[in-house]
Amino acid sequence: MNLVLLGAPGAGKGTQAKYIAEYYHIPHISTGDIFRRHLSEGTPLGQQARTYMAEGKLVPDDITDAMVDERLRLPDAIRGFILDGFPRNVNQGTALEVMLADRERHLDAVIYINVPRDVLIERLVGRRVCPQCGATYHVRFDPPKVDGICNVCRSSLVQRPDDRLETVATRLSVYSEETAPLTAFYQERGNLLEIDGTKSVQSVYEAIIQRLGARHD
Ligand code: AP5
């Protein structure tokens, strides 16, 4: 199964991708996570991405496309993948088509998680992440058992720097201008599945699995 998850910042892409990846036994490939790993390891790629990410802007396409192309070459992606955060503009969508065509593959579906702006802002500003194991929480919707402490590894939770309100506004504008046109791009290709992302995590997950199953019956 070759899947793309589309949606605004805070739509729940990372949350859902984890479960979908487990269900289909495919790797969850998050460009945001890969960039953050490079940042924390201080690699040259991390240095290149740093300013764009801090300002809530997109990292240039040539850097991002090359990183995804390299990731899709790893053996675990041969039987499928779920891409979270890529493509993020029409140029990246076209680049992905070329990468897949080179491997004689195609996308099975593009899942578009639709969530209104006010809900997105609440989700982003309230998100807390574990810097150690990457687990994600929300102060209101999915709080940890002990305030500020990761359930999994007991590390102190932090707020992603780009989840501060001022950067969230830039990320949502960038999404409207650059990423939202991808819904029409994939609609034209007939593989867009729109999901109401305002329901509970479990309900959204069930809706995605049901729509993907119906498509492949
Ligand atoms: P990235 O890490 O991809 O961030 P994003 O797209 O902005 O997405 P988020 O991770 O913020 O949101 P999400 O949809 O995954 O939501 P989540 O599941 O965590 O990118 C970061 C940066 O990297 C970019 O700004 C850019 O600079 C760069 N970058 C990345 N990819 C790039 C690309 N292709 N090209 C160029 N640059 C790129 O959920 C959010 C919160 O809501 C959580 O707290 C969660 O617990 C909660 N929640 C989730 N679902 C529900 C629900 N159903 N009900 C209630 N709460 C929920």
Short mmCIF file of C-alpha atoms and ligand atoms in Angstrom, two decimals:
data_model
loop_
_atom_site.label_atom_id
_atom_site.label_comp_id
_atom_site.label_asym_id
_atom_site.label_seq_id
_atom_site.Cartn_x
_atom_site.Cartn_y
_atom_site.Cartn_z
CA MET A 1 0.00 0.00 0.00
CA ASN A 2 1.49 3.36 -1.09
CA LEU A 3 -0.26 6.17 0.77
CA VAL A 4 -0.03 9.93 1.27
CA LEU A 5 -1.57 11.75 4.23
CA LEU A 6 -2.60 15.30 3.45
CA GLY A 7 -3.88 17.90 5.88
CA ALA A 8 -3.07 21.19 7.56
CA PRO A 9 -0.64 21.45 10.48
CA GLY A 10 -2.43 19.89 13.46
CA ALA A 11 -4.95 17.93 11.37
CA GLY A 12 -3.76 14.71 13.02
CA LYS A 13 -1.52 13.34 10.26
CA GLY A 14 1.20 12.09 12.61
CA THR A 15 -1.35 10.65 15.05
CA GLN A 16 -3.18 8.70 12.33
CA ALA A 17 -0.07 7.73 10.32
CA LYS A 18 1.29 5.78 13.28
CA TYR A 19 -1.84 3.57 13.46
CA ILE A 20 -2.23 3.18 9.67
CA ALA A 21 1.44 2.16 9.40
CA GLU A 22 0.89 -0.53 12.05
CA TYR A 23 -2.30 -1.76 10.35
CA TYR A 24 -0.68 -2.19 6.92
CA HIS A 25 2.86 -3.06 8.21
CA ILE A 26 4.41 -0.22 6.21
CA PRO A 27 6.88 2.48 7.33
CA HIS A 28 5.59 5.87 8.49
CA ILE A 29 7.72 8.44 6.67
CA SER A 30 7.32 11.92 8.17
CA THR A 31 9.43 14.62 6.50
CA GLY A 32 8.96 16.84 9.59
CA ASP A 33 10.34 14.05 11.85
CA ILE A 34 13.30 13.43 9.52
CA PHE A 35 14.14 17.15 9.46
CA ARG A 36 13.82 17.36 13.29
CA ARG A 37 16.16 14.37 13.67
CA HIS A 38 18.76 16.06 11.44
CA LEU A 39 18.33 19.28 13.45
CA SER A 40 18.91 17.57 16.79
CA GLU A 41 21.93 15.68 15.39
CA GLY A 42 23.34 18.93 13.92
CA THR A 43 23.85 17.47 10.42
CA PRO A 44 24.42 19.72 7.36
CA LEU A 45 20.84 18.93 6.25
CA GLY A 46 19.57 20.01 9.68
CA GLN A 47 21.53 23.27 9.36
CA GLN A 48 19.94 23.91 5.96
CA ALA A 49 16.41 23.28 7.28
CA ARG A 50 16.72 25.12 10.61
CA THR A 51 15.67 28.66 9.65
CA TYR A 52 12.78 27.57 7.43
CA MET A 53 11.34 25.34 10.15
CA ALA A 54 11.77 27.92 12.91
CA GLU A 55 9.85 30.45 10.79
CA GLY A 56 7.13 27.95 9.81
CA LYS A 57 8.11 28.08 6.13
CA LEU A 58 8.71 25.19 3.74
CA VAL A 59 12.23 23.84 3.34
CA PRO A 60 13.22 24.27 -0.38
CA ASP A 61 11.90 21.58 -2.72
CA ASP A 62 15.28 20.35 -3.99
CA ILE A 63 16.46 19.53 -0.44
CA THR A 64 13.15 17.90 0.53
CA ASP A 65 12.67 15.91 -2.69
CA ALA A 66 16.20 14.46 -2.48
CA MET A 67 15.63 13.46 1.16
CA VAL A 68 12.36 11.65 0.32
CA ASP A 69 13.85 9.97 -2.75
CA GLU A 70 16.66 8.60 -0.57
CA ARG A 71 14.23 7.41 2.11
CA LEU A 72 12.03 5.61 -0.43
CA ARG A 73 15.10 3.66 -1.58
CA LEU A 74 15.49 1.95 1.81
CA PRO A 75 14.42 -1.71 1.80
CA ASP A 76 11.50 -1.29 4.23
CA ALA A 77 9.70 1.02 1.75
CA ILE A 78 9.64 -1.59 -0.99
CA ARG A 79 6.38 -3.15 0.16
CA GLY A 80 4.73 0.25 0.73
CA PHE A 81 4.80 3.45 2.79
CA ILE A 82 2.69 6.16 4.31
CA LEU A 83 4.05 9.64 3.61
CA ASP A 84 3.17 12.26 6.25
CA GLY A 85 4.03 15.88 5.35
CA PHE A 86 5.14 15.16 1.78
CA PRO A 87 4.19 16.33 -0.80
CA ARG A 88 3.49 19.83 0.45
CA ASN A 89 3.09 21.72 -2.79
CA VAL A 90 2.25 20.86 -6.39
CA ASN A 91 5.95 20.75 -7.41
CA GLN A 92 6.61 18.13 -4.72
CA GLY A 93 3.49 16.24 -5.88
CA THR A 94 4.91 16.11 -9.40
CA ALA A 95 8.35 15.10 -8.08
CA LEU A 96 6.72 12.22 -6.16
CA GLU A 97 4.99 11.01 -9.32
CA VAL A 98 8.37 10.89 -11.08
CA MET A 99 10.01 9.05 -8.14
CA LEU A 100 7.26 6.42 -8.15
CA ALA A 101 7.15 6.08 -11.95
CA ASP A 102 10.93 5.42 -11.92
CA ARG A 103 10.19 2.48 -9.60
CA GLU A 104 7.10 1.38 -11.61
CA ARG A 105 4.87 2.20 -8.65
CA HIS A 106 1.90 4.46 -8.07
CA LEU A 107 -0.08 5.91 -5.16
CA ASP A 108 -3.00 3.77 -3.96
CA ALA A 109 -4.71 6.66 -2.15
CA VAL A 110 -4.25 10.16 -0.75
CA ILE A 111 -6.02 10.58 2.58
CA TYR A 112 -7.00 14.19 3.18
CA ILE A 113 -7.83 14.89 6.84
CA ASN A 114 -10.02 17.99 6.89
CA VAL A 115 -10.13 20.07 10.11
CA PRO A 116 -11.28 23.72 10.49
CA ARG A 117 -8.80 26.44 11.42
CA ASP A 118 -10.00 27.11 14.99
CA VAL A 119 -9.62 23.41 15.89
CA LEU A 120 -6.16 23.29 14.25
CA ILE A 121 -4.94 26.20 16.36
CA GLU A 122 -6.19 24.64 19.60
CA ARG A 123 -4.55 21.31 18.73
CA LEU A 124 -1.19 22.84 17.79
CA VAL A 125 -0.86 25.23 20.70
CA GLY A 126 -1.82 22.45 23.17
CA ARG A 127 0.43 19.76 21.68
CA ARG A 128 3.32 18.47 23.81
CA VAL A 129 5.96 16.06 22.57
CA CYS A 130 8.55 13.82 24.16
CA PRO A 131 12.04 14.86 22.98
CA GLN A 132 13.35 11.40 23.90
CA CYS A 133 10.92 8.88 22.31
CA GLY A 134 8.78 11.15 20.09
CA ALA A 135 5.41 10.35 21.76
CA THR A 136 2.80 13.07 21.20
CA TYR A 137 0.22 14.37 23.71
CA HIS A 138 -2.28 17.18 24.01
CA VAL A 139 -2.77 19.13 27.23
CA ARG A 140 -6.56 18.80 26.90
CA PHE A 141 -7.43 16.06 24.36
CA ASP A 142 -4.74 13.50 25.23
CA PRO A 143 -2.95 14.47 28.45
CA PRO A 144 -0.15 12.30 29.89
CA LYS A 145 -0.87 10.38 33.13
CA VAL A 146 1.49 12.67 35.07
CA ASP A 147 1.42 16.33 34.04
CA GLY A 148 4.38 17.19 31.77
CA ILE A 149 5.90 13.65 31.89
CA CYS A 150 5.97 11.11 29.04
CA ASN A 151 3.95 7.94 29.77
CA VAL A 152 6.38 5.83 27.73
CA CYS A 153 9.89 6.90 28.84
CA ARG A 154 9.25 9.32 31.76
CA SER A 155 11.11 12.22 30.07
CA SER A 156 9.88 15.80 30.48
CA LEU A 157 7.55 16.86 27.67
CA VAL A 158 8.24 19.98 25.61
CA GLN A 159 6.36 22.24 23.20
CA ARG A 160 7.65 22.15 19.61
CA PRO A 161 9.16 25.63 18.92
CA ASP A 162 6.97 25.95 15.79
CA ASP A 163 3.82 25.33 17.87
CA ARG A 164 4.00 28.81 19.43
CA LEU A 165 1.03 30.89 18.35
CA GLU A 166 2.98 33.35 16.17
CA THR A 167 4.62 30.55 14.12
CA VAL A 168 1.35 28.59 13.92
CA ALA A 169 -0.22 31.53 12.03
CA THR A 170 2.59 31.45 9.43
CA ARG A 171 2.32 27.65 9.05
CA LEU A 172 -1.43 27.87 8.43
CA SER A 173 -0.94 30.61 5.80
CA VAL A 174 1.77 28.57 4.08
CA TYR A 175 -0.61 25.60 4.12
CA SER A 176 -3.46 27.60 2.49
CA GLU A 177 -1.22 29.06 -0.19
CA GLU A 178 1.07 26.16 -1.03
CA THR A 179 -0.37 22.84 0.21
CA ALA A 180 -4.15 23.22 -0.12
CA PRO A 181 -3.94 23.22 -3.97
CA LEU A 182 -2.77 19.60 -3.72
CA THR A 183 -6.34 18.49 -2.91
CA ALA A 184 -7.43 19.55 -6.43
CA PHE A 185 -4.25 18.00 -7.87
CA TYR A 186 -5.15 14.59 -6.39
CA GLN A 187 -8.88 14.96 -7.01
CA GLU A 188 -8.08 15.25 -10.72
CA ARG A 189 -6.16 11.99 -10.47
CA GLY A 190 -9.12 10.31 -8.77
CA ASN A 191 -7.31 9.11 -5.64
CA LEU A 192 -8.31 11.64 -2.96
CA LEU A 193 -10.22 10.33 0.08
CA GLU A 194 -11.54 13.17 2.25
CA ILE A 195 -12.01 12.37 5.95
CA ASP A 196 -13.67 14.51 8.62
CA GLY A 197 -10.81 14.99 11.10
CA THR A 198 -12.84 16.67 13.84
CA LYS A 199 -13.99 13.37 15.43
CA SER A 200 -12.07 11.39 18.08
CA VAL A 201 -8.71 9.83 17.15
CA GLN A 202 -10.34 6.36 17.13
CA SER A 203 -13.29 7.48 14.93
CA VAL A 204 -10.98 9.17 12.41
CA TYR A 205 -8.81 6.04 12.29
CA GLU A 206 -11.83 3.75 11.73
CA ALA A 207 -13.13 6.03 8.95
CA ILE A 208 -9.74 5.94 7.18
CA ILE A 209 -9.42 2.13 7.38
CA GLN A 210 -13.01 1.69 6.20
CA ARG A 211 -12.54 4.03 3.20
CA LEU A 212 -9.24 2.40 2.23
CA GLY A 213 -10.80 -1.08 2.55
CA ALA A 214 -13.82 -0.09 0.43
CA ARG A 215 -11.45 1.22 -2.23
CA HIS A 216 -9.52 -2.04 -2.48
CA ASP A 217 -12.44 -4.54 -2.22
P1 AP5 B 1 5.63 18.69 10.13
O1 AP5 B 1 6.30 18.07 11.26
O2 AP5 B 1 5.21 17.86 8.96
O3 AP5 B 1 4.42 19.55 10.69
P2 AP5 B 1 2.93 19.80 10.14
O4 AP5 B 1 2.54 19.36 8.81
O5 AP5 B 1 2.83 21.24 10.39
O6 AP5 B 1 2.13 18.82 10.92
P3 AP5 B 1 2.07 18.64 12.45
O7 AP5 B 1 3.09 17.63 12.89
O8 AP5 B 1 2.14 19.97 13.15
O9 AP5 B 1 0.58 18.15 12.64
P4 AP5 B 1 -0.10 16.74 12.45
O10 AP5 B 1 -1.12 16.86 11.38
O11 AP5 B 1 0.91 15.64 12.31
O12 AP5 B 1 -0.87 16.64 13.82
P5 AP5 B 1 -0.68 15.66 15.08
O13 AP5 B 1 -1.07 14.28 14.72
O14 AP5 B 1 0.66 15.84 15.73
O15 AP5 B 1 6.55 19.85 9.49
C1 AP5 B 1 7.25 20.77 10.32
C2 AP5 B 1 8.11 21.67 9.43
O16 AP5 B 1 9.07 20.89 8.68
C3 AP5 B 1 7.36 22.47 8.35
O17 AP5 B 1 6.80 23.66 8.86
C4 AP5 B 1 8.48 22.70 7.33
O18 AP5 B 1 9.33 23.74 7.73
C5 AP5 B 1 9.24 21.40 7.36
N1 AP5 B 1 8.73 20.43 6.38
C6 AP5 B 1 8.16 19.21 6.65
N2 AP5 B 1 7.80 18.59 5.51
C7 AP5 B 1 8.15 19.43 4.49
C8 AP5 B 1 8.02 19.36 3.07
N3 AP5 B 1 7.45 18.30 2.47
N4 AP5 B 1 8.48 20.39 2.34
C9 AP5 B 1 9.07 21.46 2.90
N5 AP5 B 1 9.20 21.58 4.25
C10 AP5 B 1 8.75 20.59 5.04
O19 AP5 B 1 -1.82 16.26 16.04
C11 AP5 B 1 -1.72 17.59 16.57
C12 AP5 B 1 -2.26 17.62 18.02
O20 AP5 B 1 -3.66 17.31 17.99
C13 AP5 B 1 -1.62 16.57 18.95
O21 AP5 B 1 -1.46 17.14 20.22
C14 AP5 B 1 -2.63 15.41 18.98
O22 AP5 B 1 -2.60 14.73 20.22
C15 AP5 B 1 -3.96 16.14 18.78
N6 AP5 B 1 -4.93 15.36 18.00
C16 AP5 B 1 -4.69 14.64 16.87
N7 AP5 B 1 -5.84 14.08 16.40
C17 AP5 B 1 -6.82 14.47 17.27
C18 AP5 B 1 -8.24 14.22 17.33
N8 AP5 B 1 -8.88 13.46 16.41
N9 AP5 B 1 -8.95 14.78 18.35
C19 AP5 B 1 -8.31 15.56 19.28
N10 AP5 B 1 -6.97 15.82 19.29
C20 AP5 B 1 -6.24 15.28 18.29
#
